[in-house]
Amino acid sequence: LDLIENEREKEAINIDIAFERFNKMVDTVKKRGRLWFDWPFPIVDKYTQGIVEGKVYTIGAFSNTGKSQFSYAYVAHFLKQGKKVGYFSIEVDVGMLLSHIAKSYYGEHYQNIMMGTKKVIRDDFQNLYLYEDVFTVKDIHKITELEKFDVIFIDYIQALHGKGDSATDKFEQIAYGIQRVAIETNCVVFSIS
């Protein structure tokens, strides 16, 4: 009898959580007129429902094809929208990362950024948080909960540390963990793969 009562309590809590999240979505639609916000590239909006909080999106392609550069354009777009952005890079240090994001933000040639021809203004990047030394989904989750990011980027996903007897097990665990980050923090996650 206690087991049945516990299950009923769980069901009641579950539906309460579902209604709470549903009502947040309704509030978002009332505020924005839609559930999502725009992609940096309008052509993508034409074929999708935009970017929805609590979801994971992947920028994927072969090595050295511009995935990171593509993500920097996304970061610049979101910063200009006033979003709080976290970028977890396992590929480059935070100084190099800032230089590339500044290039995209200002729409300048990289040489102009690096030669100081185009000044990089600190205030333009007040909502940007860069990390070069975070290697686990657990740590990304903790930081995202603490900072309350609107959007995070993980570059690149295969380099994260994970547990598992095989590469498949490791990547399944990482993918599951990243999905939990998105859902539990209501943050948009871009994984670069």
PDB file of C-alpha atoms in Angstrom:
ATOM      1  CA  LEU A   1       0.000   0.000   0.000  1.00  0.00           C
ATOM      2  CA  ASP A   2       2.879   2.363   0.820  1.00  0.00           C
ATOM      3  CA  LEU A   3       4.435   1.599  -2.563  1.00  0.00           C
ATOM      4  CA  ILE A   4       1.203   2.551  -4.354  1.00  0.00           C
ATOM      5  CA  GLU A   5       0.954   5.767  -2.328  1.00  0.00           C
ATOM      6  CA  ASN A   6       4.583   6.672  -3.156  1.00  0.00           C
ATOM      7  CA  GLU A   7       3.908   6.131  -6.875  1.00  0.00           C
ATOM      8  CA  ARG A   8       0.825   8.389  -6.698  1.00  0.00           C
ATOM      9  CA  GLU A   9       2.891  11.101  -5.009  1.00  0.00           C
ATOM     10  CA  LYS A  10       5.551  10.829  -7.739  1.00  0.00           C
ATOM     11  CA  GLU A  11       2.882  11.102 -10.432  1.00  0.00           C
ATOM     12  CA  ALA A  12       1.393  14.195  -8.746  1.00  0.00           C
ATOM     13  CA  ILE A  13       4.828  15.811  -8.501  1.00  0.00           C
ATOM     14  CA  ASN A  14       5.607  14.858 -12.091  1.00  0.00           C
ATOM     15  CA  ILE A  15       2.444  16.504 -13.441  1.00  0.00           C
ATOM     16  CA  ASP A  16       3.099  19.584 -11.289  1.00  0.00           C
ATOM     17  CA  ILE A  17       6.581  19.887 -12.793  1.00  0.00           C
ATOM     18  CA  ALA A  18       5.142  19.382 -16.276  1.00  0.00           C
ATOM     19  CA  PHE A  19       2.600  22.170 -15.719  1.00  0.00           C
ATOM     20  CA  GLU A  20       5.263  24.463 -14.278  1.00  0.00           C
ATOM     21  CA  ARG A  21       7.459  24.004 -17.357  1.00  0.00           C
ATOM     22  CA  PHE A  22       4.474  24.276 -19.697  1.00  0.00           C
ATOM     23  CA  ASN A  23       3.450  27.576 -18.077  1.00  0.00           C
ATOM     24  CA  LYS A  24       6.999  28.921 -18.530  1.00  0.00           C
ATOM     25  CA  MET A  25       6.762  28.064 -22.216  1.00  0.00           C
ATOM     26  CA  VAL A  26       3.383  29.844 -22.453  1.00  0.00           C
ATOM     27  CA  ASP A  27       4.880  32.915 -20.743  1.00  0.00           C
ATOM     28  CA  THR A  28       7.778  32.885 -23.228  1.00  0.00           C
ATOM     29  CA  VAL A  29       5.400  32.715 -26.186  1.00  0.00           C
ATOM     30  CA  LYS A  30       3.307  35.565 -24.743  1.00  0.00           C
ATOM     31  CA  LYS A  31       6.440  37.664 -24.244  1.00  0.00           C
ATOM     32  CA  ARG A  32       8.195  36.893 -27.572  1.00  0.00           C
ATOM     33  CA  GLY A  33       5.301  35.856 -29.745  1.00  0.00           C
ATOM     34  CA  ARG A  34       7.000  32.479 -30.204  1.00  0.00           C
ATOM     35  CA  LEU A  35       8.903  29.860 -28.222  1.00  0.00           C
ATOM     36  CA  TRP A  36      12.236  30.326 -29.965  1.00  0.00           C
ATOM     37  CA  PHE A  37      14.733  33.022 -30.852  1.00  0.00           C
ATOM     38  CA  ASP A  38      16.454  33.518 -34.201  1.00  0.00           C
ATOM     39  CA  TRP A  39      19.498  31.786 -35.590  1.00  0.00           C
ATOM     40  CA  PRO A  40      22.416  34.003 -36.592  1.00  0.00           C
ATOM     41  CA  PHE A  41      21.746  33.096 -40.219  1.00  0.00           C
ATOM     42  CA  PRO A  42      18.187  33.886 -41.399  1.00  0.00           C
ATOM     43  CA  ILE A  43      18.202  31.069 -43.957  1.00  0.00           C
ATOM     44  CA  VAL A  44      18.176  28.568 -41.077  1.00  0.00           C
ATOM     45  CA  ASP A  45      15.064  30.221 -39.558  1.00  0.00           C
ATOM     46  CA  LYS A  46      13.270  29.593 -42.835  1.00  0.00           C
ATOM     47  CA  TYR A  47      13.597  25.820 -42.344  1.00  0.00           C
ATOM     48  CA  THR A  48      13.446  25.438 -38.560  1.00  0.00           C
ATOM     49  CA  GLN A  49      11.569  26.691 -35.534  1.00  0.00           C
ATOM     50  CA  GLY A  50      14.565  28.687 -34.373  1.00  0.00           C
ATOM     51  CA  ILE A  51      16.595  28.094 -31.250  1.00  0.00           C
ATOM     52  CA  VAL A  52      14.704  26.801 -28.220  1.00  0.00           C
ATOM     53  CA  GLU A  53      15.993  27.027 -24.660  1.00  0.00           C
ATOM     54  CA  GLY A  54      16.687  23.675 -23.044  1.00  0.00           C
ATOM     55  CA  LYS A  55      17.767  22.055 -26.316  1.00  0.00           C
ATOM     56  CA  VAL A  56      21.093  20.822 -27.677  1.00  0.00           C
ATOM     57  CA  TYR A  57      22.273  21.722 -31.173  1.00  0.00           C
ATOM     58  CA  THR A  58      25.368  20.318 -32.841  1.00  0.00           C
ATOM     59  CA  ILE A  59      27.725  21.996 -35.264  1.00  0.00           C
ATOM     60  CA  GLY A  60      29.311  18.995 -36.920  1.00  0.00           C
ATOM     61  CA  ALA A  61      31.724  18.467 -39.784  1.00  0.00           C
ATOM     62  CA  PHE A  62      35.120  16.986 -40.587  1.00  0.00           C
ATOM     63  CA  SER A  63      38.268  18.360 -38.922  1.00  0.00           C
ATOM     64  CA  ASN A  64      39.611  21.728 -40.079  1.00  0.00           C
ATOM     65  CA  THR A  65      36.491  22.745 -41.980  1.00  0.00           C
ATOM     66  CA  GLY A  66      35.586  25.868 -39.965  1.00  0.00           C
ATOM     67  CA  LYS A  67      33.248  24.552 -37.255  1.00  0.00           C
ATOM     68  CA  SER A  68      34.846  26.701 -34.554  1.00  0.00           C
ATOM     69  CA  GLN A  69      34.875  29.783 -36.797  1.00  0.00           C
ATOM     70  CA  PHE A  70      31.201  29.161 -37.540  1.00  0.00           C
ATOM     71  CA  SER A  71      30.481  28.990 -33.799  1.00  0.00           C
ATOM     72  CA  TYR A  72      32.235  32.337 -33.231  1.00  0.00           C
ATOM     73  CA  ALA A  73      29.699  33.976 -35.548  1.00  0.00           C
ATOM     74  CA  TYR A  74      26.949  32.455 -33.397  1.00  0.00           C
ATOM     75  CA  VAL A  75      28.577  33.803 -30.229  1.00  0.00           C
ATOM     76  CA  ALA A  76      28.815  37.303 -31.711  1.00  0.00           C
ATOM     77  CA  HIS A  77      25.151  37.153 -32.741  1.00  0.00           C
ATOM     78  CA  PHE A  78      24.003  36.113 -29.273  1.00  0.00           C
ATOM     79  CA  LEU A  79      26.149  38.740 -27.534  1.00  0.00           C
ATOM     80  CA  LYS A  80      24.586  41.429 -29.706  1.00  0.00           C
ATOM     81  CA  GLN A  81      21.174  40.138 -28.573  1.00  0.00           C
ATOM     82  CA  GLY A  82      22.229  40.636 -24.934  1.00  0.00           C
ATOM     83  CA  LYS A  83      22.478  36.915 -24.185  1.00  0.00           C
ATOM     84  CA  LYS A  84      24.847  35.608 -21.529  1.00  0.00           C
ATOM     85  CA  VAL A  85      27.207  33.196 -23.298  1.00  0.00           C
ATOM     86  CA  GLY A  86      29.614  30.603 -21.930  1.00  0.00           C
ATOM     87  CA  TYR A  87      32.240  29.090 -24.222  1.00  0.00           C
ATOM     88  CA  PHE A  88      34.092  25.950 -23.117  1.00  0.00           C
ATOM     89  CA  SER A  89      37.050  25.416 -25.417  1.00  0.00           C
ATOM     90  CA  ILE A  90      39.355  22.446 -25.327  1.00  0.00           C
ATOM     91  CA  GLU A  91      40.891  23.543 -28.632  1.00  0.00           C
ATOM     92  CA  VAL A  92      42.345  27.016 -27.959  1.00  0.00           C
ATOM     93  CA  ASP A  93      43.260  29.233 -25.015  1.00  0.00           C
ATOM     94  CA  VAL A  94      40.937  32.050 -23.930  1.00  0.00           C
ATOM     95  CA  GLY A  95      43.078  34.812 -25.472  1.00  0.00           C
ATOM     96  CA  MET A  96      42.971  33.215 -28.910  1.00  0.00           C
ATOM     97  CA  LEU A  97      39.282  32.463 -28.419  1.00  0.00           C
ATOM     98  CA  LEU A  98      38.524  36.117 -27.643  1.00  0.00           C
ATOM     99  CA  SER A  99      40.478  37.279 -30.695  1.00  0.00           C
ATOM    100  CA  HIS A 100      38.380  35.082 -33.000  1.00  0.00           C
ATOM    101  CA  ILE A 101      35.081  36.024 -31.358  1.00  0.00           C
ATOM    102  CA  ALA A 102      36.034  39.733 -31.610  1.00  0.00           C
ATOM    103  CA  LYS A 103      36.722  39.254 -35.339  1.00  0.00           C
ATOM    104  CA  SER A 104      33.205  37.910 -35.791  1.00  0.00           C
ATOM    105  CA  TYR A 105      31.638  40.454 -33.450  1.00  0.00           C
ATOM    106  CA  TYR A 106      33.060  43.442 -35.291  1.00  0.00           C
ATOM    107  CA  GLY A 107      32.979  41.885 -38.763  1.00  0.00           C
ATOM    108  CA  GLU A 108      36.627  42.810 -39.170  1.00  0.00           C
ATOM    109  CA  HIS A 109      39.513  41.079 -40.838  1.00  0.00           C
ATOM    110  CA  TYR A 110      41.525  39.095 -38.278  1.00  0.00           C
ATOM    111  CA  GLN A 111      44.648  41.143 -39.085  1.00  0.00           C
ATOM    112  CA  ASN A 112      42.838  44.342 -38.005  1.00  0.00           C
ATOM    113  CA  ILE A 113      41.992  42.790 -34.657  1.00  0.00           C
ATOM    114  CA  MET A 114      45.510  41.487 -34.040  1.00  0.00           C
ATOM    115  CA  MET A 115      47.304  44.649 -35.185  1.00  0.00           C
ATOM    116  CA  GLY A 116      45.056  46.821 -33.013  1.00  0.00           C
ATOM    117  CA  THR A 117      43.644  48.679 -36.022  1.00  0.00           C
ATOM    118  CA  LYS A 118      40.225  47.736 -34.680  1.00  0.00           C
ATOM    119  CA  LYS A 119      40.030  48.261 -30.918  1.00  0.00           C
ATOM    120  CA  VAL A 120      38.427  45.435 -28.957  1.00  0.00           C
ATOM    121  CA  ILE A 121      36.231  47.048 -26.306  1.00  0.00           C
ATOM    122  CA  ARG A 122      35.830  45.191 -23.013  1.00  0.00           C
ATOM    123  CA  ASP A 123      32.203  46.318 -22.514  1.00  0.00           C
ATOM    124  CA  ASP A 124      31.154  44.646 -25.771  1.00  0.00           C
ATOM    125  CA  PHE A 125      32.033  41.308 -24.175  1.00  0.00           C
ATOM    126  CA  GLN A 126      30.624  41.773 -20.674  1.00  0.00           C
ATOM    127  CA  ASN A 127      28.245  38.817 -21.151  1.00  0.00           C
ATOM    128  CA  LEU A 128      30.932  36.472 -22.460  1.00  0.00           C
ATOM    129  CA  TYR A 129      32.581  33.870 -20.224  1.00  0.00           C
ATOM    130  CA  LEU A 130      35.460  31.863 -21.658  1.00  0.00           C
ATOM    131  CA  TYR A 131      36.870  28.603 -20.279  1.00  0.00           C
ATOM    132  CA  GLU A 132      39.919  26.663 -21.426  1.00  0.00           C
ATOM    133  CA  ASP A 133      40.343  24.279 -18.503  1.00  0.00           C
ATOM    134  CA  VAL A 134      36.996  22.522 -18.069  1.00  0.00           C
ATOM    135  CA  PHE A 135      37.051  18.918 -19.263  1.00  0.00           C
ATOM    136  CA  THR A 136      33.957  17.161 -17.863  1.00  0.00           C
ATOM    137  CA  VAL A 137      30.240  17.485 -18.427  1.00  0.00           C
ATOM    138  CA  LYS A 138      29.777  17.540 -14.659  1.00  0.00           C
ATOM    139  CA  ASP A 139      31.920  20.682 -14.357  1.00  0.00           C
ATOM    140  CA  ILE A 140      30.197  22.314 -17.336  1.00  0.00           C
ATOM    141  CA  HIS A 141      26.855  21.581 -15.663  1.00  0.00           C
ATOM    142  CA  LYS A 142      27.964  23.128 -12.343  1.00  0.00           C
ATOM    143  CA  ILE A 143      29.317  26.271 -14.013  1.00  0.00           C
ATOM    144  CA  THR A 144      26.214  26.645 -16.189  1.00  0.00           C
ATOM    145  CA  GLU A 145      23.921  26.350 -13.150  1.00  0.00           C
ATOM    146  CA  LEU A 146      26.003  28.892 -11.242  1.00  0.00           C
ATOM    147  CA  GLU A 147      26.349  31.453 -14.055  1.00  0.00           C
ATOM    148  CA  LYS A 148      22.856  30.980 -15.510  1.00  0.00           C
ATOM    149  CA  PHE A 149      23.996  31.189 -19.119  1.00  0.00           C
ATOM    150  CA  ASP A 150      21.481  31.654 -21.910  1.00  0.00           C
ATOM    151  CA  VAL A 151      23.721  29.820 -24.374  1.00  0.00           C
ATOM    152  CA  ILE A 152      26.835  27.677 -24.033  1.00  0.00           C
ATOM    153  CA  PHE A 153      29.268  26.270 -26.577  1.00  0.00           C
ATOM    154  CA  ILE A 154      31.422  23.188 -26.065  1.00  0.00           C
ATOM    155  CA  ASP A 155      34.339  22.953 -28.491  1.00  0.00           C
ATOM    156  CA  TYR A 156      34.921  20.134 -29.034  1.00  0.00           C
ATOM    157  CA  ILE A 157      32.708  17.425 -27.612  1.00  0.00           C
ATOM    158  CA  GLN A 158      34.920  14.397 -28.321  1.00  0.00           C
ATOM    159  CA  ALA A 159      37.701  15.797 -26.146  1.00  0.00           C
ATOM    160  CA  LEU A 160      35.600  15.810 -22.979  1.00  0.00           C
ATOM    161  CA  HIS A 161      36.515  13.265 -20.337  1.00  0.00           C
ATOM    162  CA  GLY A 162      33.908  10.581 -19.790  1.00  0.00           C
ATOM    163  CA  LYS A 163      33.521   7.163 -18.257  1.00  0.00           C
ATOM    164  CA  GLY A 164      32.829   3.978 -20.117  1.00  0.00           C
ATOM    165  CA  ASP A 165      34.343   0.694 -21.150  1.00  0.00           C
ATOM    166  CA  SER A 166      34.301   1.695 -24.791  1.00  0.00           C
ATOM    167  CA  ALA A 167      34.332   4.869 -26.861  1.00  0.00           C
ATOM    168  CA  THR A 168      30.632   4.297 -27.564  1.00  0.00           C
ATOM    169  CA  ASP A 169      29.824   4.091 -23.846  1.00  0.00           C
ATOM    170  CA  LYS A 170      31.872   7.221 -23.165  1.00  0.00           C
ATOM    171  CA  PHE A 171      30.130   9.251 -25.875  1.00  0.00           C
ATOM    172  CA  GLU A 172      26.679   8.032 -24.831  1.00  0.00           C
ATOM    173  CA  GLN A 173      27.395   9.167 -21.286  1.00  0.00           C
ATOM    174  CA  ILE A 174      28.669  12.562 -22.514  1.00  0.00           C
ATOM    175  CA  ALA A 175      25.669  13.044 -24.826  1.00  0.00           C
ATOM    176  CA  TYR A 176      23.250  12.175 -22.039  1.00  0.00           C
ATOM    177  CA  GLY A 177      25.054  14.546 -19.657  1.00  0.00           C
ATOM    178  CA  ILE A 178      24.945  17.431 -22.119  1.00  0.00           C
ATOM    179  CA  GLN A 179      21.230  16.895 -22.702  1.00  0.00           C
ATOM    180  CA  ARG A 180      20.712  17.061 -18.909  1.00  0.00           C
ATOM    181  CA  VAL A 181      22.665  20.348 -18.799  1.00  0.00           C
ATOM    182  CA  ALA A 182      20.284  21.826 -21.383  1.00  0.00           C
ATOM    183  CA  ILE A 183      17.114  20.540 -19.728  1.00  0.00           C
ATOM    184  CA  GLU A 184      18.048  21.238 -16.105  1.00  0.00           C
ATOM    185  CA  THR A 185      19.440  24.734 -16.714  1.00  0.00           C
ATOM    186  CA  ASN A 186      17.063  25.716 -19.562  1.00  0.00           C
ATOM    187  CA  CYS A 187      20.144  26.777 -21.474  1.00  0.00           C
ATOM    188  CA  VAL A 188      20.790  26.398 -25.196  1.00  0.00           C
ATOM    189  CA  VAL A 189      23.778  24.102 -25.731  1.00  0.00           C
ATOM    190  CA  PHE A 190      25.846  24.064 -28.899  1.00  0.00           C
ATOM    191  CA  SER A 191      28.188  21.100 -29.092  1.00  0.00           C
ATOM    192  CA  ILE A 192      30.895  21.203 -31.714  1.00  0.00           C
ATOM    193  CA  SER A 193      31.731  17.799 -33.084  1.00  0.00           C
TER     194      SER A 193
END
